[in-house]
Structure formats: structure tokens, C-alpha cells
XYZ file of C-alpha atoms in Angstrom:
712
model
C -16.452 -14.231 -12.707
C -18.544 -14.437 -9.538
C -19.709 -10.939 -8.614
C -22.876 -12.494 -7.248
C -20.802 -13.752 -4.313
C -21.484 -12.558 -0.810
C -20.797 -8.807 -0.742
C -19.042 -9.090 2.604
C -16.673 -11.753 1.246
C -15.942 -9.595 -1.799
C -15.182 -6.570 0.382
C -12.900 -8.659 2.579
C -11.003 -9.760 -0.519
C -10.715 -6.188 -1.814
C -9.326 -4.937 1.478
C -6.895 -7.805 2.053
C -5.710 -8.080 -1.554
C -5.375 -4.304 -1.818
C -3.006 -4.211 1.138
C -0.987 -7.139 -0.250
C -0.638 -5.524 -3.682
C 0.594 -2.285 -2.095
C 3.238 -4.264 -0.214
C 4.215 -6.222 -3.323
C 5.015 -3.023 -5.204
C 7.538 -2.032 -2.523
C 8.880 -5.559 -2.022
C 9.581 -6.131 -5.714
C 11.628 -2.945 -6.012
C 13.451 -3.846 -2.795
C 14.206 -7.284 -4.231
C 16.348 -5.775 -6.984
C 18.612 -4.285 -4.315
C 18.629 -7.486 -2.235
C 18.177 -10.356 -4.718
C 19.363 -13.033 -2.276
C 17.043 -12.101 0.593
C 15.199 -15.375 1.312
C 12.664 -13.698 3.609
C 11.788 -11.210 0.891
C 11.415 -13.938 -1.743
C 9.149 -15.932 0.567
C 7.071 -12.850 1.393
C 6.512 -12.072 -2.307
C 5.654 -15.725 -2.997
C 3.095 -15.681 -0.160
C 1.658 -12.407 -1.441
C 0.884 -13.734 -4.923
C -0.309 -17.023 -3.405
C -2.752 -15.270 -1.060
C -4.206 -13.081 -3.789
C -4.539 -16.160 -6.012
C -6.390 -18.033 -3.284
C -8.896 -15.234 -2.709
C -9.420 -14.770 -6.432
C -9.948 -18.506 -6.870
C -12.653 -18.495 -4.210
C -14.438 -15.742 -6.156
C -13.866 -17.611 -9.463
C -11.793 -14.788 -10.960
C -9.957 -17.094 -13.347
C -7.950 -14.444 -15.212
C -6.565 -13.093 -11.941
C -5.851 -16.617 -10.685
C -3.857 -17.539 -13.797
C -1.761 -14.383 -13.681
C -0.947 -14.759 -9.976
C -0.264 -18.469 -10.424
C 2.387 -17.823 -13.081
C 4.064 -15.178 -10.896
C 3.888 -17.513 -7.908
C 5.695 -20.237 -9.877
C 8.506 -17.826 -10.729
C 9.083 -16.975 -7.074
C 8.839 -20.612 -6.063
C 11.793 -21.228 -8.394
C 13.658 -18.191 -7.063
C 13.201 -19.033 -3.394
C 14.492 -22.555 -4.031
C 17.648 -21.000 -5.538
C 17.076 -22.563 -8.956
C 17.303 -19.227 -10.738
C 18.856 -15.793 -10.105
C 17.036 -12.461 -10.059
C 17.806 -10.482 -13.240
C 16.585 -7.088 -14.529
C 14.728 -8.834 -17.354
C 12.942 -11.110 -14.896
C 12.008 -8.120 -12.717
C 10.652 -6.241 -15.756
C 8.305 -9.141 -16.484
C 7.232 -9.534 -12.851
C 6.554 -5.805 -12.468
C 4.542 -5.891 -15.686
C 2.612 -8.798 -14.200
C 1.921 -6.761 -11.065
C 0.579 -3.954 -13.260
C -1.813 -6.418 -14.901
C -2.872 -7.780 -11.516
C -3.531 -4.244 -10.258
C -5.562 -3.461 -13.385
C -7.681 -6.589 -12.903
C -8.041 -5.763 -9.206
C -9.526 -2.368 -10.122
C -11.891 -4.108 -12.529
C -13.017 -6.372 -9.697
C -13.553 -3.306 -7.501
C -15.693 -1.718 -10.225
C -17.422 -5.044 -10.946
C -16.268 -5.042 -14.571
C -15.290 -7.953 -16.805
C -11.662 -8.893 -16.249
C -9.094 -8.340 -19.004
C -6.661 -11.297 -18.903
C -2.935 -10.724 -18.953
C -1.349 -11.045 -22.423
C -0.480 -14.606 -23.429
C 3.056 -13.514 -24.239
C 3.529 -12.296 -20.659
C 2.246 -15.565 -19.196
C 4.546 -17.499 -21.524
C 7.502 -15.382 -20.402
C 6.672 -16.052 -16.758
C 6.412 -19.768 -17.452
C 9.933 -19.650 -18.930
C 11.271 -17.825 -15.877
C 9.559 -20.409 -13.647
C 11.851 -23.100 -15.039
C 15.217 -23.676 -13.366
C 18.173 -21.811 -14.830
C 19.220 -23.312 -18.174
C 16.020 -25.260 -18.786
C 14.166 -22.380 -20.380
C 16.210 -22.484 -23.575
C 15.772 -26.257 -23.920
C 12.026 -26.014 -23.469
C 11.886 -23.140 -25.935
C 13.764 -25.162 -28.577
C 11.464 -28.146 -28.114
C 8.441 -25.882 -28.378
C 9.824 -24.315 -31.542
C 10.269 -27.753 -33.182
C 6.799 -28.936 -32.201
C 3.969 -28.921 -34.807
C 2.038 -25.666 -34.966
C -1.253 -27.327 -34.075
C 0.165 -29.266 -31.123
C -1.105 -28.095 -27.745
C 1.443 -26.514 -25.421
C 2.554 -28.131 -22.197
C 0.768 -25.544 -20.090
C -2.413 -25.955 -22.153
C -2.469 -29.728 -21.702
C -1.762 -29.369 -17.988
C -4.365 -26.741 -17.287
C -7.184 -27.816 -19.653
C -9.607 -28.811 -16.907
C -7.028 -31.250 -15.531
C -7.862 -33.940 -18.204
C -5.211 -36.488 -19.227
C -5.110 -38.938 -22.112
C -5.478 -42.724 -21.861
C -1.771 -43.171 -22.568
C -0.839 -40.747 -19.786
C -3.181 -42.574 -17.397
C -1.588 -45.938 -18.260
C 1.869 -44.449 -17.594
C 0.699 -43.248 -14.198
C -0.601 -46.725 -13.336
C 2.679 -48.341 -14.447
C 4.669 -45.879 -12.343
C 2.452 -46.590 -9.335
C 2.861 -50.341 -9.718
C 6.637 -49.967 -9.963
C 6.732 -47.889 -6.782
C 4.652 -50.435 -4.921
C 6.790 -53.296 -6.151
C 9.912 -51.541 -4.884
C 8.262 -50.771 -1.552
C 7.150 -54.364 -1.082
C 10.618 -55.791 -1.723
C 12.274 -56.732 1.605
C 15.412 -54.769 2.498
C 18.538 -56.749 3.307
C 19.035 -57.278 7.010
C 15.510 -56.231 7.944
C 13.270 -58.266 10.106
C 10.197 -57.595 8.050
C 9.348 -61.223 7.519
C 9.696 -63.834 4.790
C 10.082 -63.150 1.043
C 6.565 -64.372 0.374
C 3.904 -61.864 1.356
C 1.200 -63.133 3.627
C -2.331 -63.245 2.301
C -4.055 -59.943 2.698
C -0.763 -58.156 3.350
C 0.559 -57.524 -0.191
C 0.609 -54.357 -2.225
C -2.101 -55.752 -4.488
C -4.484 -56.203 -1.589
C -4.358 -52.535 -0.655
C -2.483 -52.978 2.631
C 0.160 -50.410 3.544
C 3.862 -51.231 3.327
C 6.330 -51.239 6.200
C 7.818 -47.943 5.081
C 4.420 -46.282 4.839
C 3.430 -47.624 8.242
C 6.684 -46.443 9.819
C 6.227 -42.981 8.296
C 2.740 -42.775 9.795
C 4.050 -43.851 13.192
C 6.771 -41.198 12.972
C 4.135 -38.631 12.161
C 2.018 -39.677 15.132
C 4.748 -40.158 17.763
C 7.658 -38.137 16.406
C 10.698 -39.204 14.396
C 12.350 -42.266 15.902
C 10.108 -42.281 18.991
C 8.085 -45.391 18.182
C 10.742 -47.985 18.993
C 11.676 -49.801 22.122
C 13.713 -52.455 23.770
C 10.685 -54.690 23.967
C 10.950 -55.156 20.202
C 13.659 -57.736 20.907
C 11.078 -59.870 22.695
C 8.314 -59.085 20.221
C 6.792 -61.969 18.214
C 7.631 -62.476 14.558
C 5.619 -60.908 11.762
C 3.543 -64.014 11.363
C 2.850 -64.219 15.124
C 1.997 -60.523 15.142
C -0.522 -61.060 12.381
C -2.007 -64.022 14.221
C -2.271 -62.243 17.558
C -3.316 -58.897 16.034
C -0.575 -57.073 17.944
C 1.130 -54.281 15.973
C 4.880 -54.051 16.482
C 7.751 -52.219 14.891
C 9.093 -54.460 12.079
C 11.461 -52.260 10.046
C 15.134 -52.387 10.959
C 16.981 -54.852 13.120
C 15.483 -55.522 16.528
C 18.941 -55.431 18.095
C 19.430 -51.807 16.977
C 16.233 -50.504 18.517
C 16.051 -48.838 21.923
C 13.174 -47.521 24.004
C 10.572 -48.629 26.468
C 8.294 -51.591 26.091
C 5.204 -49.505 26.419
C 6.084 -47.457 23.319
C 5.907 -50.498 20.958
C 2.143 -50.959 21.163
C -0.641 -48.691 20.040
C -4.292 -48.784 20.943
C -7.201 -49.759 18.722
C -8.270 -46.117 18.415
C -4.804 -45.046 17.338
C -4.663 -47.787 14.728
C -8.090 -46.783 13.361
C -6.920 -43.157 13.230
C -3.876 -44.203 11.212
C -6.043 -46.089 8.722
C -8.430 -43.141 8.417
C -5.514 -40.819 7.795
C -4.148 -43.042 5.027
C -7.341 -44.204 3.274
C -10.020 -41.732 4.335
C -12.617 -41.727 7.093
C -14.470 -45.016 7.369
C -12.695 -46.677 4.431
C -10.670 -49.854 4.533
C -7.394 -50.330 2.660
C -9.074 -52.535 0.062
C -11.619 -49.826 -0.768
C -8.979 -47.235 -1.682
C -6.254 -49.352 -3.320
C -5.432 -49.205 -7.046
C -5.657 -52.683 -8.650
C -4.599 -53.739 -12.117
C -7.305 -56.480 -12.279
C -10.390 -55.387 -10.314
C -12.455 -58.314 -11.549
C -9.962 -60.825 -10.212
C -9.794 -59.018 -6.893
C -13.562 -59.128 -6.537
C -13.437 -62.901 -6.906
C -10.640 -63.357 -4.369
C -11.871 -64.325 -0.897
C -11.307 -61.721 1.792
C -10.290 -63.205 5.133
C -12.464 -62.185 8.041
C -10.842 -59.963 10.607
C -10.172 -61.592 13.950
C -11.402 -59.846 17.063
C -8.544 -57.999 18.735
C -7.674 -58.973 22.276
C -7.718 -56.394 25.001
C -4.431 -54.554 25.432
C -3.190 -53.715 28.916
C -3.863 -50.110 29.852
C -0.194 -49.400 30.555
C 0.856 -50.599 27.110
C -1.974 -48.788 25.325
C -1.361 -45.273 26.615
C -1.886 -42.883 23.691
C 1.085 -40.779 22.664
C -1.030 -37.721 21.865
C -4.531 -36.612 22.696
C -7.031 -36.940 19.882
C -8.529 -33.483 20.516
C -6.405 -30.978 22.433
C -8.183 -29.183 25.212
C -8.641 -25.423 24.952
C -6.713 -23.614 27.637
C -8.423 -20.282 27.148
C -11.032 -18.441 25.157
C -10.007 -17.220 21.663
C -8.572 -13.735 21.570
C -11.136 -11.115 20.606
C -10.536 -9.054 17.478
C -9.027 -5.641 18.153
C -10.028 -4.008 14.865
C -13.290 -3.364 13.078
C -13.854 -2.225 9.501
C -15.934 0.944 9.184
C -17.205 2.621 6.038
C -15.487 5.984 5.531
C -18.852 7.626 4.927
C -19.793 6.810 8.494
C -16.588 8.472 9.689
C -17.469 11.516 7.610
C -20.913 11.649 9.233
C -19.359 11.463 12.694
C -16.912 14.210 11.745
C -19.786 16.406 10.586
C -21.590 15.912 13.899
C -18.420 16.773 15.800
C -18.184 19.872 13.647
C -21.680 20.904 14.693
C -20.680 20.338 18.302
C -17.673 22.627 17.795
C -19.989 25.365 16.533
C -22.242 24.965 19.579
C -19.172 25.134 21.835
C -18.033 28.341 20.157
C -21.484 29.830 20.690
C -21.553 28.848 24.367
C -18.065 30.236 24.887
C -19.201 33.600 23.528
C -22.320 33.564 25.729
C -20.302 32.436 28.770
C -17.907 35.322 28.316
C -20.836 37.742 28.670
C -22.139 35.994 31.778
C -20.954 36.523 35.344
C -22.247 33.132 36.528
C -19.288 31.128 37.880
C -21.059 27.793 37.353
C -21.680 28.738 33.730
C -17.974 29.436 33.239
C -17.027 26.027 34.703
C -19.590 24.172 32.582
C -18.455 25.902 29.392
C -14.835 25.229 30.290
C -15.559 21.508 30.810
C -17.493 21.378 27.544
C -14.541 22.968 25.776
C -12.151 20.295 27.090
C -14.465 17.400 26.228
C -15.227 18.765 22.759
C -11.541 19.295 22.007
C -10.705 15.719 23.077
C -13.612 14.294 21.107
C -12.601 16.282 18.060
C -9.031 14.985 18.294
C -10.218 11.382 18.751
C -12.558 11.501 15.757
C -9.892 13.137 13.610
C -7.514 10.336 14.593
C -9.932 7.742 13.182
C -9.710 9.513 9.818
C -5.931 9.566 9.845
C -3.859 7.355 7.568
C -0.082 6.967 7.379
C 1.449 8.814 4.453
C 3.122 5.503 3.633
C 0.076 4.864 1.445
C 1.417 7.590 -0.850
C 5.120 6.927 -0.320
C 4.684 3.234 -1.143
C 4.299 3.893 -4.860
C 7.507 5.889 -5.285
C 10.091 3.064 -5.215
C 8.439 1.695 -8.346
C 8.169 5.162 -9.951
C 11.850 5.893 -9.333
C 12.951 2.425 -10.452
C 11.066 2.520 -13.765
C 12.013 6.114 -14.568
C 15.679 5.634 -13.696
C 15.802 2.493 -15.852
C 14.253 4.302 -18.831
C 16.638 7.269 -18.429
C 19.640 4.946 -17.859
C 20.370 6.534 -14.493
C 21.370 4.968 -11.190
C 19.232 6.362 -8.368
C 18.617 5.295 -4.786
C 15.375 6.455 -3.143
C 15.466 7.043 0.621
C 12.222 7.588 2.550
C 11.775 8.939 6.083
C 8.662 9.482 8.205
C 6.468 6.978 6.384
C 4.363 6.477 9.536
C 3.400 10.158 9.755
C -0.407 10.378 9.912
C -2.649 12.861 8.152
C -6.258 13.094 7.031
C -7.279 10.434 4.504
C -8.535 13.097 2.105
C -5.117 14.752 2.149
C -3.382 11.410 1.586
C -5.327 11.001 -1.648
C -4.919 14.654 -2.680
C -1.131 14.660 -2.193
C -0.506 11.653 -4.432
C -0.368 13.502 -7.771
C 1.748 16.491 -6.610
C 4.316 14.209 -4.999
C 4.551 12.013 -8.096
C 5.350 15.089 -10.211
C 7.963 16.296 -7.716
C 9.696 12.919 -7.488
C 9.729 12.541 -11.280
C 11.127 16.058 -11.545
C 13.986 15.173 -9.181
C 14.811 12.013 -11.127
C 14.599 13.619 -14.571
C 15.838 17.187 -14.031
C 17.802 16.858 -10.803
C 19.993 13.753 -10.770
C 22.621 13.599 -13.521
C 23.626 10.619 -15.648
C 26.190 8.272 -13.998
C 29.068 9.358 -16.279
C 28.367 13.042 -15.663
C 28.267 12.487 -11.907
C 31.492 10.548 -12.000
C 33.215 13.316 -13.987
C 32.040 15.834 -11.369
C 33.547 13.753 -8.548
C 30.209 12.408 -7.306
C 29.146 8.790 -6.753
C 27.636 7.216 -9.876
C 24.431 6.501 -7.945
C 22.334 9.572 -7.209
C 20.069 9.913 -4.207
C 16.517 11.217 -3.830
C 15.262 11.721 -0.267
C 11.532 11.821 0.420
C 10.546 12.689 3.998
C 7.511 13.662 6.067
C 7.122 14.993 9.594
C 4.444 16.607 11.703
C 4.941 20.119 12.965
C 2.064 21.253 15.172
C -1.141 21.042 13.144
C 0.761 20.862 9.847
C 2.609 18.247 7.824
C 5.997 19.089 6.340
C 6.981 17.170 3.205
C 10.348 17.499 1.527
C 11.860 16.132 -1.680
C 15.631 16.502 -1.921
C 18.173 15.324 -4.468
C 21.955 15.520 -4.733
C 21.886 16.408 -8.420
C 23.055 19.355 -10.474
C 20.902 21.989 -8.791
C 19.393 25.011 -10.590
C 21.210 27.986 -12.102
C 19.257 31.265 -11.547
C 20.779 32.801 -14.699
C 19.526 29.922 -16.842
C 16.064 30.296 -15.313
C 16.070 34.057 -16.014
C 17.032 33.446 -19.630
C 14.282 30.831 -20.045
C 11.722 33.214 -18.515
C 12.611 35.858 -21.095
C 12.493 33.299 -23.925
C 9.046 32.133 -22.800
C 7.813 35.734 -22.612
C 7.094 35.574 -18.882
C 9.309 38.598 -18.141
C 11.197 41.206 -20.104
C 14.963 41.366 -19.625
C 14.897 44.197 -17.033
C 12.251 42.495 -14.885
C 14.072 39.168 -15.123
C 17.331 40.753 -14.011
C 15.630 42.065 -10.852
C 14.431 38.590 -9.822
C 16.075 37.175 -6.714
C 17.444 33.631 -6.672
C 14.375 32.379 -4.772
C 12.033 34.048 -7.261
C 13.976 32.407 -10.080
C 13.548 28.987 -8.486
C 9.813 29.616 -8.212
C 9.639 30.095 -11.983
C 9.558 26.305 -12.359
C 5.923 26.424 -11.161
C 4.860 28.769 -13.979
C 2.514 27.246 -16.560
C 4.399 26.123 -19.676
C 7.830 26.734 -18.127
C 10.450 24.020 -18.608
C 14.245 23.952 -18.801
C 14.215 20.917 -21.095
C 15.264 21.593 -24.679
C 13.389 18.561 -26.044
C 9.930 17.334 -25.140
C 9.821 13.684 -24.082
C 7.242 11.357 -22.608
C 8.670 12.232 -19.185
C 9.030 16.016 -19.243
C 9.464 19.147 -21.308
C 5.912 20.485 -21.554
C 5.964 22.610 -18.391
C 2.782 21.070 -17.013
C 3.789 18.934 -14.019
C 5.062 21.633 -11.652
C 2.115 23.893 -12.488
C -0.152 21.039 -11.373
C 1.830 20.839 -8.116
C 1.411 24.549 -7.365
C -2.318 24.498 -8.150
C -3.033 21.399 -6.069
C -1.024 22.526 -3.043
C -2.789 25.896 -3.213
C -6.171 24.147 -3.149
C -5.048 22.335 0.016
C -4.137 25.668 1.666
C -0.509 24.607 1.503
C 2.766 26.403 0.862
C 5.807 25.502 -1.257
C 9.401 26.585 -0.771
C 12.256 25.829 -3.181
C 15.950 25.990 -2.390
C 18.770 24.948 -4.689
C 22.548 25.068 -4.833
C 24.261 24.766 -8.164
C 26.150 21.490 -8.397
C 24.858 20.206 -5.040
C 21.160 19.596 -5.487
C 17.640 20.930 -4.931
C 15.208 20.818 -2.016
C 11.448 21.389 -2.307
C 9.411 21.700 0.906
C 5.639 21.537 1.183
C 3.568 22.546 4.204
C -0.074 21.430 4.389
C -2.634 21.267 7.235
C -3.286 17.957 8.973
C -6.970 18.027 8.081
C -9.403 20.008 5.975
C -12.509 19.105 7.982
C -12.101 21.538 10.905
C -10.015 24.579 10.111
C -8.391 27.145 12.411
C -9.055 30.590 10.949
C -8.446 34.281 11.541
C -11.808 36.054 11.762
C -11.809 39.493 10.115
C -14.414 42.163 9.432
C -14.924 43.943 6.121
C -17.545 46.590 6.822
C -20.270 44.773 8.747
C -19.599 41.363 7.196
C -17.535 38.599 8.833
C -14.974 36.645 6.850
C -12.604 33.825 7.813
C -9.030 33.597 6.538
C -7.479 30.093 6.858
C -4.795 30.438 9.506
C -2.454 28.231 7.480
C -2.223 31.034 4.913
C -1.564 33.799 7.458
C 2.110 34.744 7.823
C 1.963 37.917 9.932
C -0.301 40.809 10.920
C 0.601 44.448 11.525
C -0.919 47.931 11.656
C 0.373 50.211 8.920
C 0.242 53.808 7.793
C -1.189 53.271 4.314
C -0.098 56.712 3.138
C 3.441 55.293 2.889
C 2.554 52.822 0.177
C 4.406 52.771 -3.144
C 3.348 52.129 -6.717
C 5.402 49.493 -8.579
C 4.389 48.451 -12.098
C 0.987 50.067 -11.500
C 0.357 48.057 -8.320
C 0.210 49.254 -4.708
C 3.076 47.851 -2.650
C 4.486 48.207 0.854
C 8.004 47.620 2.096
C 8.373 45.542 5.262
C 11.870 44.697 6.513
C 13.338 45.403 3.099
C 10.819 43.082 1.425
C 8.256 44.342 -1.060
C 4.680 43.022 -0.792
C 1.805 43.922 -3.131
C -1.312 44.925 -1.139
C -4.977 44.528 -2.028
C -8.087 46.141 -0.560
C -10.190 42.977 -0.604
C -13.199 44.904 0.724
C -13.607 46.310 -2.792
C -13.860 42.787 -4.150
C -16.080 41.169 -1.536
C -18.403 43.885 -0.186
C -20.771 45.422 -2.735
C -20.872 49.217 -2.882
C -17.507 49.782 -1.180
C -15.519 50.501 -4.340
C -16.282 54.236 -4.209
C -15.133 54.671 -0.592
C -11.913 56.578 0.043
C -8.921 54.553 1.196
C -8.293 54.746 4.959
C -5.122 56.424 6.191
C -4.400 53.530 8.560
C -5.357 49.913 8.419
C -4.657 46.363 9.449
C -2.576 44.420 6.943
C -2.582 40.624 6.923
C 0.319 39.059 4.991
C -0.875 35.801 3.466
C 1.036 33.119 1.579
C -0.187 30.751 -1.083
C 2.231 28.491 -2.857
C 5.350 30.591 -3.363
C 3.764 34.065 -3.296
C 3.129 36.470 -0.408
C 0.754 39.433 -0.556
C -0.947 41.802 1.894
C -4.709 42.077 2.484
C -6.050 45.315 3.961
C -8.925 44.614 6.409
C -11.135 46.828 8.573
C -11.064 44.847 11.811
C -9.368 41.796 13.355
C -11.738 39.678 15.465
C -9.448 36.832 16.530
C -8.677 33.167 15.975
C -11.509 30.639 15.809
C -11.909 27.023 14.734
C -14.600 26.660 12.120
C -16.300 23.857 10.251
C -16.434 24.311 6.494
C -19.958 24.104 5.126
C -20.541 24.001 1.366
C -22.171 27.015 -0.230
C -25.737 26.789 -1.455
C -26.634 26.459 -5.110
C -27.068 30.213 -5.487
C -23.509 30.929 -4.263
C -21.764 27.803 -5.498
C -18.765 28.644 -7.666
C -18.391 32.178 -6.287
C -14.759 33.205 -6.955
C -12.598 33.361 -3.841
C -15.046 31.531 -1.559
C -14.201 28.116 -0.090
C -17.414 27.750 1.901
C -19.231 29.186 4.899
C -19.396 28.685 8.650
C -21.228 29.929 11.726
C -19.272 32.125 14.111
C -19.374 32.113 17.886
C -21.837 35.008 17.945
C -24.224 33.138 15.632
C -23.413 35.058 12.461
C -22.610 33.524 9.101
C -19.034 34.023 7.903
C -17.694 33.271 4.434
C -14.385 31.392 4.295
C -11.919 32.973 1.877
C -10.111 30.796 -0.658
C -6.896 32.826 -1.007
C -5.518 31.275 -4.263
C -8.875 31.493 -6.005
C -9.438 35.064 -4.797
C -6.110 36.294 -6.160
C -6.462 34.384 -9.397
C -9.826 35.993 -10.101
C -9.303 39.542 -8.812
C -5.555 40.044 -8.449
């Protein structure tokens, strides 16, 4: 393994191979649905071949061997010598898993773990044309135990035995003997080869020479009418004029000038056949080298000058460049540098906010114009820098065809995954953070949602179920949805499970609405599965989804119709670097509520509140919301103050819940840059970070899920 290679070359390989492996995962799953797609087979073949080439340059032998075996399989498939089968795809997908594992080891500069020998042997069997695998297997089974395998003898440093070398020489001599034999009706010359023109002397045969001429001038182009008047082979040898000698002269057509080539062209042909600067005799295989050394070599006669018209070259030796090479349009940048630029833009946003506040207090017209221009430029710069951090969500979506395929195969279900909006862009940090929640949701749809083929058929549905994964941008948010056409959820079953798990008593469970019942699936330890399997049943996956989406300031909505399917929608911000917030005041302290969590704001007579289950609640448009006086939690010494008769209530949402926060004052909306808390405040419950407001004060940014989890 060559980790001491140039770091830039290694990084190039990691980037290029990483992209190829991502594509291969999608292409292999797509191949099962379109097994006869020649373009797809060729693309997969090229993918493994490219990764193998890069790995070979870095001397990553284990990776080379694995990719080489997979490449051989697809070479057989694309030549239509074998059909794609589920068993073959299982082995190839397992190979891709091994390649990905080794790729991660290369990234971490660890020793590579080779693919299992049994897997390589299976691939070698699939690389054989259909029907030959069994024959090879039977021969291998009857071979002695200590005999080396065919692949071992072929790949052991390329060495061959003396017997194999003799067989190669015999085969070469036979081929040359057949090539030297004159064809009937040809005008190649007499039966006896001229001195210096036989196969043993290293000269090229007529067929080889004609093939080279075809390669230089084009198929069938090097022939002409003048061949009828051309001298015989012996005269051509005497006069050193090269003519076309294969085929009957009467059958050839063309111009006289096409029959002759120049000295330079002839030298180029010899170089192409024997190597630069080498004569035919230097490169020829001979059975008796000692005898050849003793044989006299006739001196070459000087070639006469060829008329310019007859010696016009067919192609230029070095083509002229018409234009300068196209400049590269992309450049690779370390993500840490993008983060630094984003931080500087964030500081600029804070300065802009400060100037806007100062400009509002000034009556200078020029100041207003300058601040207004700065606002426009800063907003454009912020958008441009954010765009450099954006990645298509396809990076997450790309793994799901494989997830659905493997899970459906293990559960013996037939499922078709449909994806929309794969090119939707969002912040790279969000792309990475959304991977785990989406995997759990897709697995949940496959396992819990879509029924078995027989059950679907009995219900009048197609045997093949469908899972739809989509993404779209809505303002400064991303909307993700996972839908299936499965059995849906029964609220009564969910209520019964909640009582069995001890989450609610029977009376409380009966009061739950259908939407609240659907949200029970996100409760820790809640599962509708009767038996625990390696796929589901522990009630962990959906709890992970709720927690992670809450950390991203996102929201989740669940809708289901019994017998028709379930839809889960997620709403997350485009970026977490610069956050639009609602600035509020609690006493004399400023706080920022992420605007993505804010649902609505209203002024309320707090004397009309109700007590439900020992908790203060308000009723708004026939909906009950619990309310919290967060000033008691966040401002020291305010717990003994009497509750105000009137107050501002901010309804916030996190995950599937909605609650009301009572605040003293609403300042307005402001974009802020999240700064991490210092060591003294790090880990403070309910705090996501801090920022500087437009008036120069420090404001703490509220983490709504964490705040409610700790205090509520």
C-alpha cells in the first residue's frame, strides 16, 4: 500500500473514486430493473475499471483485485455471454460493500482488508460465460488439493512455466507459417520466399502490412488503378518501391498516387510495428538464434527519390492545434476554507445589523443610502457564499435504492422506490445530518408500511408496493416527504399500544386525536411490531428521527389513511450557519427564538388560562396549547414575580408538538450568526449559542427542544 504517494494524487483519487462508488450503488440497483440496458452495463464496467486503475497507481493491491474481479463479471455481461440474476447481483453488491470498506480504509490511511477469497471465487465463476462455470467447478473439484488454481497461476507475478512458454512459441510459429503461406489467386509473389523477406527473418507478412496500411490510410483506401502497372514483387524489392501486393491487381481501383508511400511513412510503420528505432530483425522471435546470427544480412539499398506528387502523405504526422485548450471551470476547495469564509460573512452581517440600527437613528440622507447599499451587497454576498456550501440532496437520496432493495429482498416484498427533487440544494452540514433520519423513515415505510405481495393482491392492490421520496425548496426551508401506498395506521391500534406501553392511561388515550395517535410512533420504545427483528420492533428508530430533526430546528408532520398508506413530511431550514430569528425580551435580557420554530404570535388575556392535568393551557381556535413562562427558567430571580394579566404569547413548534411561550416584549425579526458559548456556559440547557444584536448587545439563542426537555 502506497500512502507515501503524493498527497494531491491521493486526494484526487479519493474524490474521483468516491463519486464513482456513489454512482455505482445507484446503477447496480437500477440494473436489476433493466438487466438488458447496454449503456448501464458499460457504465458499471467503466466505473469498476476506473477505480481499479486509480488504485493500481497507488499500489492498493487488495482494492485492485476486488475491482478487477467485478470488472470481469461486467465484461461478460456486456458481451451478452451471461444474464443478470438475483444471485449475481447479491455477489456484486457484496463486492461493492467490500470496495467501499476498503475505500474508507484508504481515506483513513489504514491497512486494507482484502475481500474474502470465497467472494472473489464466486465473481470469477460469474465472469465465465453462461454454462462454463459448472464445468470449471467440476474440473477444480477433481484437481489435487495441492494444485494451484487457474487464477493463482495466472496472477502469480505473471510467471509461466517452461512448458507453457514452449507452447506459446509453437503457437506463434504456427501462426507465422499460416500467414506466410500464399493465398490462392493472390499476386503476392512466388512460393519461395525471397531472402530477407520470410517470417524467420523478422519481416512483416502481407496481411500485417495491409492491416498497417489500412490503419494509416483507412480501410480499403490504399489501393489504386496504378497497381495494374506496378512491377512484380521481385521488381518492387529490387527498386525499393512499396506497392500493394495482396489481392488481384485487376480488382483494385483508385488513383496512382495512392499506391506509394514516402520514406517517412514507411519508417513510421516500422516503428509502430517493432518499436522506435528498431528493425524487424531486432524484434522477431526466432527458434534458432545462433543460426540467425551466422546468417549474412543483406545490406539495404539506398532508396531512390520518389516524385513529390506520388509521395504526398495521407495524414499529418502531428496535427496542428486549432485553439488553446479549454480552461478548467471548477476548482477543489477545502470545506474548512468555506467555513472560514462563512464565518467572516457572518461577522459582516453583524456589522450590517449594527449600522442599520445606527442609520435608523440618524437623519443624514447619505448615511441612509450608504447603509442601504451595504445591506444589498451583504445580502448578495451572503447568498453567494451560502451557495458554495450547498450540495444536492441526491448525496443522501443515492443510498436509498440499495437500502430499499436489500430490505425488500430480506422481507420477501416487492417494492419500487420513486425519488423526486434529487437536485434540491441545501447546506452540506444538513445533507450529512439528514442521512440517518431519512434512512430510518425509509426503512419504516418498507417494513411497517408496505404489505407483503399476497396481502396486497388480496386487498386489490398491485403486488409491487411503492415508496416515494421527494424534496423541494419552499422559501428558506426544505420540505422532505416519505410516502407509501401500504396499509396505513389505525388510530385505535396505536391507542391500545400506548396503554400497553404505559404511555397513557385508557381515559387519556381515548381523548387523543388521530394526529396525536400518529405522533405516538416517535415516542421512545414505542413500536407496533409484535416480534423484535433485526429490522424493527425495538421502538428506537423513530425516536432517533424526532430527536435529530428537533436538533436541526425542523418539524415533522404525519398523516395516514387506513388501507391507503402513510405520509411523513419534514421541514428543515436551508442552512444552520446564519439563522433568521425573532428577538424577544425577558426582563432586560435579549433572547433569540429561531424563526423556523415560530408558528404564530398573539396578545392574550392570561387571566383566561385553564389548568389541564396540572398544567397551564390556553384555547386558541378550539385548539389547546400548554403555555410556559420561560422568564422563570431563564432569568434569575424572576420566579417570585406575580404573573402579568396580559402578555405576548409565541406559539412554537418542535417536531410534532406545539406550545406557547409567554414573553415580556417582542423586538422584531433579525438575522443572526450563531456563536458557540464559552466554556463557562457550554452545555447550558436550552441554549444553542449566542449572537450580537443590532444594538450591540449579546443575545442568547434559545434551543426550543432542549429547553422543553429540561424544564417542561
